Every structure is written in C-alpha cells, then in structure tokens.
Amino acid sequence: MLTLEKFEEASEIVKKVTQETKLIYSDYFSSHTGNKVYLKPENMQVTGAYKIRGAYYKISTLTPGEREKGLITASAGNHAQGVAYAAKAFGVKAVIVMPTTTPLIKVERTKSYGAQVILHGDVYDEACAHAYKLAEEHGYTFIHPFDDPAVATGQGTIAMEILKELPLVDYILVPIGGGGLATGVSTLVKLLNPNIKVIGVEPAGANCMQASLLNGEVMTLPSVNTIADGTAVKRPGDHIFPYIQKNVDEIITVEDDELVVAFLDMVENHKMIVENSGLLTVAALKHLKFQDKKVVSILSGGNMDVITMASVVQHGLIARDRIFTVSVLLPDKPGELVRVASVIAREQGNVIKLDHNQFVSTNRTAAVELKITLEAFGTEHKQQIIEALKKPAVYTPSGTAFWDDDYISGQMLKAHLDPDFEGASRKLSFIEKSAAWLSDLVPPSDYPQLLDIGCGSGIYAEKFARAGYQVTGVDFSRRSIDYARQSARSQGLDISYLYQNYLEMELPQSFDFAVMIYCDYGALSADGRKNIMDRVYRQLKPGGCFVLDVFSMAAYRHFRE
C-alpha cells in the first residue's frame, strides 16, 4: 500500500544516497511550446538515473536476513546500477541480469559498484525471467525494478521534491517503461494535490502501459522496438497497474525519431546528456494540447555510451536538415568538381564527404555521379543549396559563380538602364555599359578567348573585341552572321563568326569565357536548356567561366516599363 507516511519516510531515507536535483527552467522549450517548462534532471544522480531512489529504499525495508542472502535483479541498466550501488552501501552481494542489448556504459558501471553481471535475453522481460530462475536456485532476494510498491514509493520521492520546489505545477510528465516511476510520482501527486495532472510517456514501439490501459488489464506486447532501451518493456507490473489506472491522467507515445531530435535539443540548449528513455518527456512537450501551464519534464537518466551518442547526434543533425546528401550528375571532364564546389561555397555550405562514381552510366562523357554530403544551417539553407545546384550556371576557378538568377540578370539590367550604375560611364549606351561591366568582372587578361553565343548582328562581340578579348561569335541566323562579319571587317575588328545551332554546337576550339546575352533562354524546354549548357561546358577550358543572362525580351521590356 502506497501511503503518504511511507512516501515521507522514503524521502528521508533516500537522501543518504541521492543528490539534490533542483528544477531547471527551460527558456528554449518554454518558447517552443507556449508553456513554462521545467526539467527535473535525475540524469545528474550519482548512478546517472533516478533508480537509486527505489532500489535503496526497497533494500532498506528488507530484514538483515533477506539482505544477507544476496540480492538479485533484472534491469536494462539504470535499476541495475541502483541496486549495485545500494547493495554496496549495505555491504551485501548483488547479482544483476541484464539484456544482451544493454549499452556497454551501463554494464561497466554496474560492475564498477561490485555487482556480478549476467547478460541474458534480448529484452528486459527475458532477463527478468532468468533472474527469477537464479533467485529460486540460489535463494537470492529479488528486487523488482518496478512491480513492487516499496520500489515505487522510493521513486515517488521525486514528486515530493517537485512539489516542494514548484507547488503550483500544473502538469508533470513522467517516462513509463514498466510503470514504477509513474506509479510513485502519480500516487504521491494525487495524495498531495489531486488537481495536478500526471501524463505518462512511452515509446511508440514499446507502449505496453497504453495497451494495458486501453484493454483494462495488464497486457503483454508480442515484441518491442525502440531506441529507448530503458523503457523497452513488453509487460507492465501487475501489482502497480491499479495505481496507474487510478492516478495517471493520460498516456502520450513518441516515435524514436522524436527522441533523436530531443537529444540534440538538450545537448545544444542545456548542455546535458540525457538517454533516450529520459528524453521521452522532452519529446512529449510538442504533443501537449494546452499552453500557459507550468509543466515539469522528468529526465529519468543520462547513461548513454559514446557510440550510441554519436549515432543519435548524427541522426539528429540529419532530421534537422543540418546534414544532408545530394547526388549530382556531371560530364566527366576537368573542372566539373571545381564548378560544383563553387556553387556550394557561394551558398555557404560545408562539404563533409564526396563520393565520385564513374560507372553510373555506360557513357562516362555524358554523366558521372557525384554524391556530396553537406552541412547546412537548417531546412531553409538546405533548400537554398539544392536550388542553387539545380540551376544551370558557370563558375570560375577562383570560386566566383554566376547563375541564371536575379543576381546576374539584375546587375546586367542595372548596367543597361541606370546611368549612375557604379563603374559605368553616363556617356555609354546600355550595350557598352554591359560589355564594360563584364570585362571588369572577367578581365580579358585572365580569360582571353571569348565565345559569344547568340551573337546576333555582333553588337556585343564588337564591344568585347575592343575590350581586348579574342572573340568568336555564334548564331543560328545566317543573315545575322553575314551582317556581323561585314560590320567587323568595316571596323577592322578580328572577330570569327560561325553559323551554328546552339542545340548542336560543336566548335573546333575551347574557350576561356563564354557569354549568352539576351537569348530567350526561358522559352526553351528543360531538355533544351540542359543541352545548351552541356554544349557550352564542352567548349570551355578547365576552369573557364560562363555568364548567362536569361532575361527574356518580354521580361526586359517589363523591367523598363
């Protein structure tokens, strides 16, 4: 029977082995949930979890004879350490049966308190059955991790501390595995203030208590599957179930993915390591259907091995779009990797890993696959990088990049229309301004051989030739090419003009710099645009630069108006 007198007794007894874990107000979780959120950091106990409370109080209630027989228990880790630590304090033997899936840190710490550890079974229930068998064979006194009113009373001392520190609390969130902690906390809370709500939180893959409450009797799950190993229980306690039915107001379940994100939140915002089972109450904060309430989340433990920690951090970063992988198909030619790296650098992405696969296609010249693992600031930044990689663009070996976006087109139009545009003379026509602007940006001393795609009657080509470039102009109109040749000869300009269809462009030489200005690029199909870009890249030397101004004439007229 759980009584107020027993809870008061337990509160005094457990003080001998517990540390004071004062509530921590969380600005971060409060701002994200609309409630006043407090954390009860039981992960800061000497054994790394609240379990020391129930184990020590239970052992204190045993007779000297029962203790001298030796103690045995089954546990996924935290109760094991609690019993081992308490047994050492009382100077008696402890045998701990743990599932084979128990994190190494919990196994090693349990051994460090002097307990004998036996690994058996894949989940707690299998370990527990083996522990009962050993207890019968050797006469050990069994200390159940949750299905014992005395153990639950010890765990309930957490609620005593919460109410002393925050008497006006509205909701307390408590993790549930077998139900011992929830039994102790909810029973004491209802004894002291029935208006306070207690919400139990289970992993969605191990919701034995929720299933039992829905069916009105203790149920056994066929299997459990969760990263919250401390709450991976198939069947809740029979003896404590009536207390749960009476005192727990609601059960919330959370997915493993939510625990991963919660771990990252705790590390980044509270600089605390909390194990997955202890994070159940943190992940549940986003499921609450109320606001402007005082909420306490019990962080039940913090025993997590480094390998698991590293895995959870990485998955958390992926879930937050802070790390992601993209696959890019590129022509197999020099300069392509530099081109992609330039885009990523411009968008302030950070490359973590590259994987270059030349065998994605039988035609390596047409496409090789580049898998890039990147670090970003979050979802918006990730999308920004992806969109930039999708755009047809040209890039310089120095990292300068130009896209068919508002940057290049906007700057070009400023040069065309604004007589006060920086670096442009008022006396120049809009064509002269554009040519002057581009020659400053991509100087002929660094990029001497220039290809003018869609040169038309040669107006731009002539300006580029005067700026010092060795110019080749290409256009699909024979009339335009003939006119451009005649105009160049009349001015004594050495410009090579070729009649070419852009979609079939194949020139005998490579170029340092290509420009494509005032072609109605947007009117082409996606395949057409890609084909042009592929053709251009084949004509550029490694590290060459391409500037594309894709403003259609309609857009240009709209801009002028």
PDB file of C-alpha atoms in Angstrom, residues 202-463:
ATOM      1  CA  GLU A 202       6.008   5.763 -23.594  1.00  0.00           C
ATOM      2  CA  PRO A 203       7.942   4.898 -26.764  1.00  0.00           C
ATOM      3  CA  ALA A 204       5.542   4.155 -29.610  1.00  0.00           C
ATOM      4  CA  GLY A 205       7.403   0.888 -30.163  1.00  0.00           C
ATOM      5  CA  ALA A 206       7.035  -0.247 -26.533  1.00  0.00           C
ATOM      6  CA  ASN A 207       3.665   1.101 -25.363  1.00  0.00           C
ATOM      7  CA  CYS A 208       2.729  -1.745 -23.032  1.00  0.00           C
ATOM      8  CA  MET A 209       1.086   0.560 -20.466  1.00  0.00           C
ATOM      9  CA  GLN A 210      -1.055   2.331 -23.045  1.00  0.00           C
ATOM     10  CA  ALA A 211      -2.199  -1.019 -24.438  1.00  0.00           C
ATOM     11  CA  SER A 212      -2.992  -2.267 -20.928  1.00  0.00           C
ATOM     12  CA  LEU A 213      -4.994   0.830 -20.005  1.00  0.00           C
ATOM     13  CA  LEU A 214      -6.997   0.630 -23.233  1.00  0.00           C
ATOM     14  CA  ASN A 215      -7.851  -3.018 -22.519  1.00  0.00           C
ATOM     15  CA  GLY A 216      -8.494  -2.500 -18.815  1.00  0.00           C
ATOM     16  CA  GLU A 217      -5.993  -5.181 -17.798  1.00  0.00           C
ATOM     17  CA  VAL A 218      -2.271  -5.853 -17.941  1.00  0.00           C
ATOM     18  CA  MET A 219      -1.286  -6.808 -21.488  1.00  0.00           C
ATOM     19  CA  THR A 220       1.899  -8.320 -22.883  1.00  0.00           C
ATOM     20  CA  LEU A 221       3.182  -6.934 -26.167  1.00  0.00           C
ATOM     21  CA  PRO A 222       4.365  -9.533 -28.698  1.00  0.00           C
ATOM     22  CA  SER A 223       7.568  -7.540 -29.223  1.00  0.00           C
ATOM     23  CA  VAL A 224       9.121  -4.141 -28.608  1.00  0.00           C
ATOM     24  CA  ASN A 225      11.197  -1.989 -30.912  1.00  0.00           C
ATOM     25  CA  THR A 226      12.655   1.288 -29.645  1.00  0.00           C
ATOM     26  CA  ILE A 227      15.967   3.063 -29.118  1.00  0.00           C
ATOM     27  CA  ALA A 228      14.738   3.909 -25.600  1.00  0.00           C
ATOM     28  CA  ASP A 229      16.293   0.764 -24.121  1.00  0.00           C
ATOM     29  CA  GLY A 230      15.453   1.705 -20.531  1.00  0.00           C
ATOM     30  CA  THR A 231      11.725   1.575 -21.314  1.00  0.00           C
ATOM     31  CA  ALA A 232      11.749  -1.376 -23.741  1.00  0.00           C
ATOM     32  CA  VAL A 233       9.304  -3.436 -21.657  1.00  0.00           C
ATOM     33  CA  LYS A 234       6.735  -5.902 -23.024  1.00  0.00           C
ATOM     34  CA  ARG A 235       4.546  -6.105 -19.923  1.00  0.00           C
ATOM     35  CA  PRO A 236       3.954  -3.562 -17.141  1.00  0.00           C
ATOM     36  CA  GLY A 237       3.780  -4.502 -13.473  1.00  0.00           C
ATOM     37  CA  ASP A 238       0.687  -6.375 -12.257  1.00  0.00           C
ATOM     38  CA  HIS A 239       0.938  -5.087  -8.677  1.00  0.00           C
ATOM     39  CA  ILE A 240       1.297  -1.421  -9.606  1.00  0.00           C
ATOM     40  CA  PHE A 241      -1.134  -1.358 -12.535  1.00  0.00           C
ATOM     41  CA  PRO A 242      -4.156  -0.380 -10.380  1.00  0.00           C
ATOM     42  CA  TYR A 243      -2.273   2.728  -9.193  1.00  0.00           C
ATOM     43  CA  ILE A 244      -1.589   3.711 -12.813  1.00  0.00           C
ATOM     44  CA  GLN A 245      -5.240   3.218 -13.722  1.00  0.00           C
ATOM     45  CA  LYS A 246      -6.305   5.462 -10.864  1.00  0.00           C
ATOM     46  CA  ASN A 247      -3.704   8.222 -10.910  1.00  0.00           C
ATOM     47  CA  VAL A 248      -2.216   8.693 -14.391  1.00  0.00           C
ATOM     48  CA  ASP A 249      -4.378  11.114 -16.373  1.00  0.00           C
ATOM     49  CA  GLU A 250      -3.105  10.448 -19.889  1.00  0.00           C
ATOM     50  CA  ILE A 251      -0.561   8.457 -21.896  1.00  0.00           C
ATOM     51  CA  ILE A 252       1.421  10.003 -24.758  1.00  0.00           C
ATOM     52  CA  THR A 253       3.573   7.940 -27.105  1.00  0.00           C
ATOM     53  CA  VAL A 254       6.517   9.312 -29.077  1.00  0.00           C
ATOM     54  CA  GLU A 255       8.441   7.943 -32.042  1.00  0.00           C
ATOM     55  CA  ASP A 256      12.153   7.191 -31.957  1.00  0.00           C
ATOM     56  CA  ASP A 257      12.811   9.974 -34.479  1.00  0.00           C
ATOM     57  CA  GLU A 258      11.449  12.465 -31.969  1.00  0.00           C
ATOM     58  CA  LEU A 259      13.882  11.223 -29.322  1.00  0.00           C
ATOM     59  CA  VAL A 260      16.780  11.788 -31.702  1.00  0.00           C
ATOM     60  CA  VAL A 261      15.801  15.430 -32.204  1.00  0.00           C
ATOM     61  CA  ALA A 262      15.168  15.857 -28.464  1.00  0.00           C
ATOM     62  CA  PHE A 263      18.694  14.640 -27.710  1.00  0.00           C
ATOM     63  CA  LEU A 264      20.130  17.321 -29.980  1.00  0.00           C
ATOM     64  CA  ASP A 265      17.910  19.951 -28.344  1.00  0.00           C
ATOM     65  CA  MET A 266      19.138  19.008 -24.864  1.00  0.00           C
ATOM     66  CA  VAL A 267      22.807  18.990 -25.852  1.00  0.00           C
ATOM     67  CA  GLU A 268      22.679  22.282 -27.740  1.00  0.00           C
ATOM     68  CA  ASN A 269      20.373  24.227 -25.433  1.00  0.00           C
ATOM     69  CA  HIS A 270      21.017  22.773 -21.977  1.00  0.00           C
ATOM     70  CA  LYS A 271      24.463  21.176 -22.404  1.00  0.00           C
ATOM     71  CA  MET A 272      23.116  17.975 -20.842  1.00  0.00           C
ATOM     72  CA  ILE A 273      23.396  14.327 -21.854  1.00  0.00           C
ATOM     73  CA  VAL A 274      20.038  12.586 -21.407  1.00  0.00           C
ATOM     74  CA  GLU A 275      19.493   8.996 -22.505  1.00  0.00           C
ATOM     75  CA  ASN A 276      16.683   8.116 -24.887  1.00  0.00           C
ATOM     76  CA  SER A 277      14.275   6.896 -22.201  1.00  0.00           C
ATOM     77  CA  GLY A 278      14.864  10.098 -20.247  1.00  0.00           C
ATOM     78  CA  LEU A 279      14.066  12.125 -23.353  1.00  0.00           C
ATOM     79  CA  LEU A 280      10.536  10.753 -23.646  1.00  0.00           C
ATOM     80  CA  THR A 281       9.169  13.611 -21.570  1.00  0.00           C
ATOM     81  CA  VAL A 282      11.102  16.160 -23.613  1.00  0.00           C
ATOM     82  CA  ALA A 283       9.811  14.832 -26.934  1.00  0.00           C
ATOM     83  CA  ALA A 284       6.284  14.754 -25.489  1.00  0.00           C
ATOM     84  CA  LEU A 285       6.296  18.516 -24.917  1.00  0.00           C
ATOM     85  CA  LYS A 286       5.396  19.042 -28.575  1.00  0.00           C
ATOM     86  CA  HIS A 287       2.346  16.786 -28.183  1.00  0.00           C
ATOM     87  CA  LEU A 288       0.727  18.812 -25.413  1.00  0.00           C
ATOM     88  CA  LYS A 289      -2.620  20.310 -26.364  1.00  0.00           C
ATOM     89  CA  PHE A 290      -2.523  23.208 -23.910  1.00  0.00           C
ATOM     90  CA  GLN A 291      -0.493  26.365 -23.279  1.00  0.00           C
ATOM     91  CA  ASP A 292       0.312  28.793 -20.464  1.00  0.00           C
ATOM     92  CA  LYS A 293       0.746  25.982 -17.938  1.00  0.00           C
ATOM     93  CA  LYS A 294       3.602  25.073 -15.605  1.00  0.00           C
ATOM     94  CA  VAL A 295       4.988  21.763 -16.848  1.00  0.00           C
ATOM     95  CA  VAL A 296       7.725  19.590 -15.327  1.00  0.00           C
ATOM     96  CA  SER A 297       9.507  17.015 -17.514  1.00  0.00           C
ATOM     97  CA  ILE A 298      11.278  14.321 -15.502  1.00  0.00           C
ATOM     98  CA  LEU A 299      14.607  13.443 -17.126  1.00  0.00           C
ATOM     99  CA  SER A 300      14.893   9.915 -15.794  1.00  0.00           C
ATOM    100  CA  GLY A 301      18.505   9.165 -16.707  1.00  0.00           C
ATOM    101  CA  GLY A 302      21.640  10.036 -18.619  1.00  0.00           C
ATOM    102  CA  ASN A 303      23.516   6.759 -19.070  1.00  0.00           C
ATOM    103  CA  MET A 304      24.398   6.614 -22.742  1.00  0.00           C
ATOM    104  CA  ASP A 305      27.509   5.113 -24.322  1.00  0.00           C
ATOM    105  CA  VAL A 306      29.612   7.239 -26.644  1.00  0.00           C
ATOM    106  CA  ILE A 307      28.897   5.186 -29.770  1.00  0.00           C
ATOM    107  CA  THR A 308      25.132   5.496 -29.288  1.00  0.00           C
ATOM    108  CA  MET A 309      25.590   9.172 -28.546  1.00  0.00           C
ATOM    109  CA  ALA A 310      27.493   9.733 -31.793  1.00  0.00           C
ATOM    110  CA  SER A 311      24.831   7.869 -33.774  1.00  0.00           C
ATOM    111  CA  VAL A 312      21.988   9.853 -32.187  1.00  0.00           C
ATOM    112  CA  VAL A 313      23.763  13.169 -32.832  1.00  0.00           C
ATOM    113  CA  GLN A 314      24.275  12.326 -36.496  1.00  0.00           C
ATOM    114  CA  HIS A 315      20.682  11.220 -36.972  1.00  0.00           C
ATOM    115  CA  GLY A 316      19.539  14.342 -35.142  1.00  0.00           C
ATOM    116  CA  LEU A 317      21.515  16.569 -37.489  1.00  0.00           C
ATOM    117  CA  ILE A 318      20.011  14.744 -40.456  1.00  0.00           C
ATOM    118  CA  ALA A 319      16.491  15.114 -39.045  1.00  0.00           C
ATOM    119  CA  ARG A 320      17.090  18.852 -38.626  1.00  0.00           C
ATOM    120  CA  ASP A 321      18.441  19.177 -42.200  1.00  0.00           C
ATOM    121  CA  ARG A 322      21.795  20.187 -40.771  1.00  0.00           C
ATOM    122  CA  ILE A 323      23.451  17.320 -42.646  1.00  0.00           C
ATOM    123  CA  PHE A 324      22.197  16.002 -45.978  1.00  0.00           C
ATOM    124  CA  THR A 325      23.405  14.204 -49.095  1.00  0.00           C
ATOM    125  CA  VAL A 326      22.725  15.187 -52.689  1.00  0.00           C
ATOM    126  CA  SER A 327      23.531  13.389 -55.915  1.00  0.00           C
ATOM    127  CA  VAL A 328      24.667  15.425 -58.928  1.00  0.00           C
ATOM    128  CA  LEU A 329      25.192  14.121 -62.469  1.00  0.00           C
ATOM    129  CA  LEU A 330      28.120  15.794 -64.244  1.00  0.00           C
ATOM    130  CA  PRO A 331      30.023  15.441 -67.514  1.00  0.00           C
ATOM    131  CA  ASP A 332      33.295  13.594 -66.923  1.00  0.00           C
ATOM    132  CA  LYS A 333      35.656  16.442 -67.756  1.00  0.00           C
ATOM    133  CA  PRO A 334      38.200  18.584 -65.907  1.00  0.00           C
ATOM    134  CA  GLY A 335      36.811  21.496 -63.915  1.00  0.00           C
ATOM    135  CA  GLU A 336      33.402  19.981 -63.106  1.00  0.00           C
ATOM    136  CA  LEU A 337      34.188  19.322 -59.434  1.00  0.00           C
ATOM    137  CA  VAL A 338      35.509  22.875 -59.058  1.00  0.00           C
ATOM    138  CA  ARG A 339      32.304  24.139 -60.634  1.00  0.00           C
ATOM    139  CA  VAL A 340      30.097  22.332 -58.094  1.00  0.00           C
ATOM    140  CA  ALA A 341      32.335  23.311 -55.177  1.00  0.00           C
ATOM    141  CA  SER A 342      31.992  26.948 -56.227  1.00  0.00           C
ATOM    142  CA  VAL A 343      28.209  26.778 -56.002  1.00  0.00           C
ATOM    143  CA  ILE A 344      28.370  25.239 -52.549  1.00  0.00           C
ATOM    144  CA  ALA A 345      30.914  27.827 -51.389  1.00  0.00           C
ATOM    145  CA  ARG A 346      28.762  30.693 -52.652  1.00  0.00           C
ATOM    146  CA  GLU A 347      25.778  29.315 -50.712  1.00  0.00           C
ATOM    147  CA  GLN A 348      27.962  28.862 -47.588  1.00  0.00           C
ATOM    148  CA  GLY A 349      27.537  25.106 -47.463  1.00  0.00           C
ATOM    149  CA  ASN A 350      30.228  22.920 -45.897  1.00  0.00           C
ATOM    150  CA  VAL A 351      31.305  19.731 -47.687  1.00  0.00           C
ATOM    151  CA  ILE A 352      31.783  16.774 -45.334  1.00  0.00           C
ATOM    152  CA  LYS A 353      32.187  13.919 -47.797  1.00  0.00           C
ATOM    153  CA  LEU A 354      32.448  13.331 -51.547  1.00  0.00           C
ATOM    154  CA  ASP A 355      31.821  10.108 -53.477  1.00  0.00           C
ATOM    155  CA  HIS A 356      32.630  10.116 -57.208  1.00  0.00           C
ATOM    156  CA  ASN A 357      31.028   7.266 -59.182  1.00  0.00           C
ATOM    157  CA  GLN A 358      32.174   6.968 -62.801  1.00  0.00           C
ATOM    158  CA  PHE A 359      30.060   3.895 -63.510  1.00  0.00           C
ATOM    159  CA  VAL A 360      26.555   5.298 -63.050  1.00  0.00           C
ATOM    160  CA  SER A 361      26.267   5.448 -66.841  1.00  0.00           C
ATOM    161  CA  THR A 362      27.792   3.463 -69.679  1.00  0.00           C
ATOM    162  CA  ASN A 363      28.603   6.812 -71.301  1.00  0.00           C
ATOM    163  CA  ARG A 364      31.039   8.437 -68.847  1.00  0.00           C
ATOM    164  CA  THR A 365      31.338  11.528 -71.031  1.00  0.00           C
ATOM    165  CA  ALA A 366      27.628  12.161 -70.678  1.00  0.00           C
ATOM    166  CA  ALA A 367      27.394  11.697 -66.924  1.00  0.00           C
ATOM    167  CA  VAL A 368      29.204  10.620 -63.787  1.00  0.00           C
ATOM    168  CA  GLU A 369      27.607  10.740 -60.355  1.00  0.00           C
ATOM    169  CA  LEU A 370      28.916  12.948 -57.568  1.00  0.00           C
ATOM    170  CA  LYS A 371      27.409  12.257 -54.134  1.00  0.00           C
ATOM    171  CA  ILE A 372      28.030  15.146 -51.756  1.00  0.00           C
ATOM    172  CA  THR A 373      27.377  15.084 -48.014  1.00  0.00           C
ATOM    173  CA  LEU A 374      26.937  18.642 -46.794  1.00  0.00           C
ATOM    174  CA  GLU A 375      26.481  20.585 -43.601  1.00  0.00           C
ATOM    175  CA  ALA A 376      23.857  23.366 -43.576  1.00  0.00           C
ATOM    176  CA  PHE A 377      22.290  25.732 -41.051  1.00  0.00           C
ATOM    177  CA  GLY A 378      18.869  24.088 -41.340  1.00  0.00           C
ATOM    178  CA  THR A 379      15.973  23.341 -43.685  1.00  0.00           C
ATOM    179  CA  GLU A 380      15.866  26.733 -45.393  1.00  0.00           C
ATOM    180  CA  HIS A 381      19.613  26.756 -46.008  1.00  0.00           C
ATOM    181  CA  LYS A 382      19.498  23.170 -47.290  1.00  0.00           C
ATOM    182  CA  GLN A 383      16.830  24.076 -49.843  1.00  0.00           C
ATOM    183  CA  GLN A 384      18.827  27.141 -50.863  1.00  0.00           C
ATOM    184  CA  ILE A 385      21.872  24.979 -51.627  1.00  0.00           C
ATOM    185  CA  ILE A 386      19.811  22.380 -53.505  1.00  0.00           C
ATOM    186  CA  GLU A 387      18.116  25.015 -55.644  1.00  0.00           C
ATOM    187  CA  ALA A 388      21.483  26.573 -56.451  1.00  0.00           C
ATOM    188  CA  LEU A 389      22.851  23.194 -57.534  1.00  0.00           C
ATOM    189  CA  LYS A 390      19.847  22.676 -59.796  1.00  0.00           C
ATOM    190  CA  LYS A 391      20.423  25.903 -61.698  1.00  0.00           C
ATOM    191  CA  PRO A 392      22.449  25.965 -64.892  1.00  0.00           C
ATOM    192  CA  ALA A 393      25.448  28.116 -64.095  1.00  0.00           C
ATOM    193  CA  VAL A 394      29.046  28.884 -64.739  1.00  0.00           C
ATOM    194  CA  TYR A 395      31.809  29.101 -62.253  1.00  0.00           C
ATOM    195  CA  THR A 396      35.356  30.422 -62.158  1.00  0.00           C
ATOM    196  CA  PRO A 397      38.319  28.610 -60.613  1.00  0.00           C
ATOM    197  CA  SER A 398      38.598  31.377 -58.020  1.00  0.00           C
ATOM    198  CA  GLY A 399      35.193  30.403 -56.666  1.00  0.00           C
ATOM    199  CA  THR A 400      33.203  33.144 -58.387  1.00  0.00           C
ATOM    200  CA  ALA A 401      29.883  31.810 -59.655  1.00  0.00           C
ATOM    201  CA  PHE A 402      27.115  33.245 -61.798  1.00  0.00           C
ATOM    202  CA  TRP A 403      23.629  31.802 -62.050  1.00  0.00           C
ATOM    203  CA  ASP A 404      20.600  32.455 -64.180  1.00  0.00           C
ATOM    204  CA  ASP A 405      19.027  34.267 -61.254  1.00  0.00           C
ATOM    205  CA  ASP A 406      18.323  37.795 -60.110  1.00  0.00           C
ATOM    206  CA  TYR A 407      21.983  38.426 -59.341  1.00  0.00           C
ATOM    207  CA  ILE A 408      23.395  38.359 -62.839  1.00  0.00           C
ATOM    208  CA  SER A 409      20.234  39.479 -64.640  1.00  0.00           C
ATOM    209  CA  GLY A 410      19.538  42.250 -62.172  1.00  0.00           C
ATOM    210  CA  GLN A 411      23.086  43.537 -62.375  1.00  0.00           C
ATOM    211  CA  MET A 412      23.020  43.399 -66.157  1.00  0.00           C
ATOM    212  CA  LEU A 413      19.813  45.415 -66.314  1.00  0.00           C
ATOM    213  CA  LYS A 414      21.199  47.961 -63.884  1.00  0.00           C
ATOM    214  CA  ALA A 415      24.120  48.380 -66.222  1.00  0.00           C
ATOM    215  CA  HIS A 416      21.692  48.778 -69.120  1.00  0.00           C
ATOM    216  CA  LEU A 417      19.219  51.182 -67.568  1.00  0.00           C
ATOM    217  CA  ASP A 418      20.822  53.116 -64.730  1.00  0.00           C
ATOM    218  CA  PRO A 419      23.136  55.910 -65.890  1.00  0.00           C
ATOM    219  CA  ASP A 420      24.540  56.162 -62.373  1.00  0.00           C
ATOM    220  CA  PHE A 421      25.325  52.460 -62.063  1.00  0.00           C
ATOM    221  CA  GLU A 422      28.682  52.057 -60.282  1.00  0.00           C
ATOM    222  CA  GLY A 423      31.597  51.696 -62.686  1.00  0.00           C
ATOM    223  CA  ALA A 424      29.635  52.709 -65.767  1.00  0.00           C
ATOM    224  CA  SER A 425      30.036  55.973 -67.654  1.00  0.00           C
ATOM    225  CA  ARG A 426      26.932  58.099 -68.319  1.00  0.00           C
ATOM    226  CA  LYS A 427      28.055  58.502 -71.913  1.00  0.00           C
ATOM    227  CA  LEU A 428      27.983  54.787 -72.737  1.00  0.00           C
ATOM    228  CA  SER A 429      24.978  53.129 -74.263  1.00  0.00           C
ATOM    229  CA  PHE A 430      23.382  50.229 -72.383  1.00  0.00           C
ATOM    230  CA  ILE A 431      25.294  47.760 -74.567  1.00  0.00           C
ATOM    231  CA  GLU A 432      28.599  49.463 -73.895  1.00  0.00           C
ATOM    232  CA  LYS A 433      27.821  49.530 -70.156  1.00  0.00           C
ATOM    233  CA  SER A 434      27.129  45.808 -70.098  1.00  0.00           C
ATOM    234  CA  ALA A 435      30.294  44.987 -72.020  1.00  0.00           C
ATOM    235  CA  ALA A 436      32.361  47.242 -69.762  1.00  0.00           C
ATOM    236  CA  TRP A 437      30.842  45.707 -66.645  1.00  0.00           C
ATOM    237  CA  LEU A 438      31.533  42.133 -67.762  1.00  0.00           C
ATOM    238  CA  SER A 439      35.086  42.910 -68.887  1.00  0.00           C
ATOM    239  CA  ASP A 440      35.794  44.309 -65.429  1.00  0.00           C
ATOM    240  CA  LEU A 441      34.263  41.239 -63.833  1.00  0.00           C
ATOM    241  CA  VAL A 442      36.003  38.681 -66.074  1.00  0.00           C
ATOM    242  CA  PRO A 443      39.069  40.502 -67.453  1.00  0.00           C
ATOM    243  CA  PRO A 444      40.498  39.525 -70.863  1.00  0.00           C
ATOM    244  CA  SER A 445      43.964  39.223 -69.333  1.00  0.00           C
ATOM    245  CA  ASP A 446      42.697  36.158 -67.419  1.00  0.00           C
ATOM    246  CA  TYR A 447      40.115  34.918 -69.930  1.00  0.00           C
ATOM    247  CA  PRO A 448      41.376  35.978 -73.386  1.00  0.00           C
ATOM    248  CA  GLN A 449      39.373  33.671 -75.666  1.00  0.00           C
ATOM    249  CA  LEU A 450      35.670  34.586 -75.552  1.00  0.00           C
ATOM    250  CA  LEU A 451      32.705  32.785 -77.096  1.00  0.00           C
ATOM    251  CA  ASP A 452      29.605  34.954 -77.700  1.00  0.00           C
ATOM    252  CA  ILE A 453      26.641  32.558 -78.038  1.00  0.00           C
ATOM    253  CA  GLY A 454      23.683  34.126 -79.805  1.00  0.00           C
ATOM    254  CA  CYS A 455      25.835  36.972 -81.053  1.00  0.00           C
ATOM    255  CA  GLY A 456      23.156  38.253 -83.465  1.00  0.00           C
ATOM    256  CA  SER A 457      24.494  41.123 -85.551  1.00  0.00           C
ATOM    257  CA  GLY A 458      27.670  41.296 -83.434  1.00  0.00           C
ATOM    258  CA  ILE A 459      26.990  44.364 -81.282  1.00  0.00           C
ATOM    259  CA  TYR A 460      28.251  42.726 -78.084  1.00  0.00           C
ATOM    260  CA  ALA A 461      31.027  40.843 -79.886  1.00  0.00           C
ATOM    261  CA  GLU A 462      32.446  44.123 -81.213  1.00  0.00           C
ATOM    262  CA  LYS A 463      32.473  45.691 -77.750  1.00  0.00           C
TER     263      LYS A 463
END
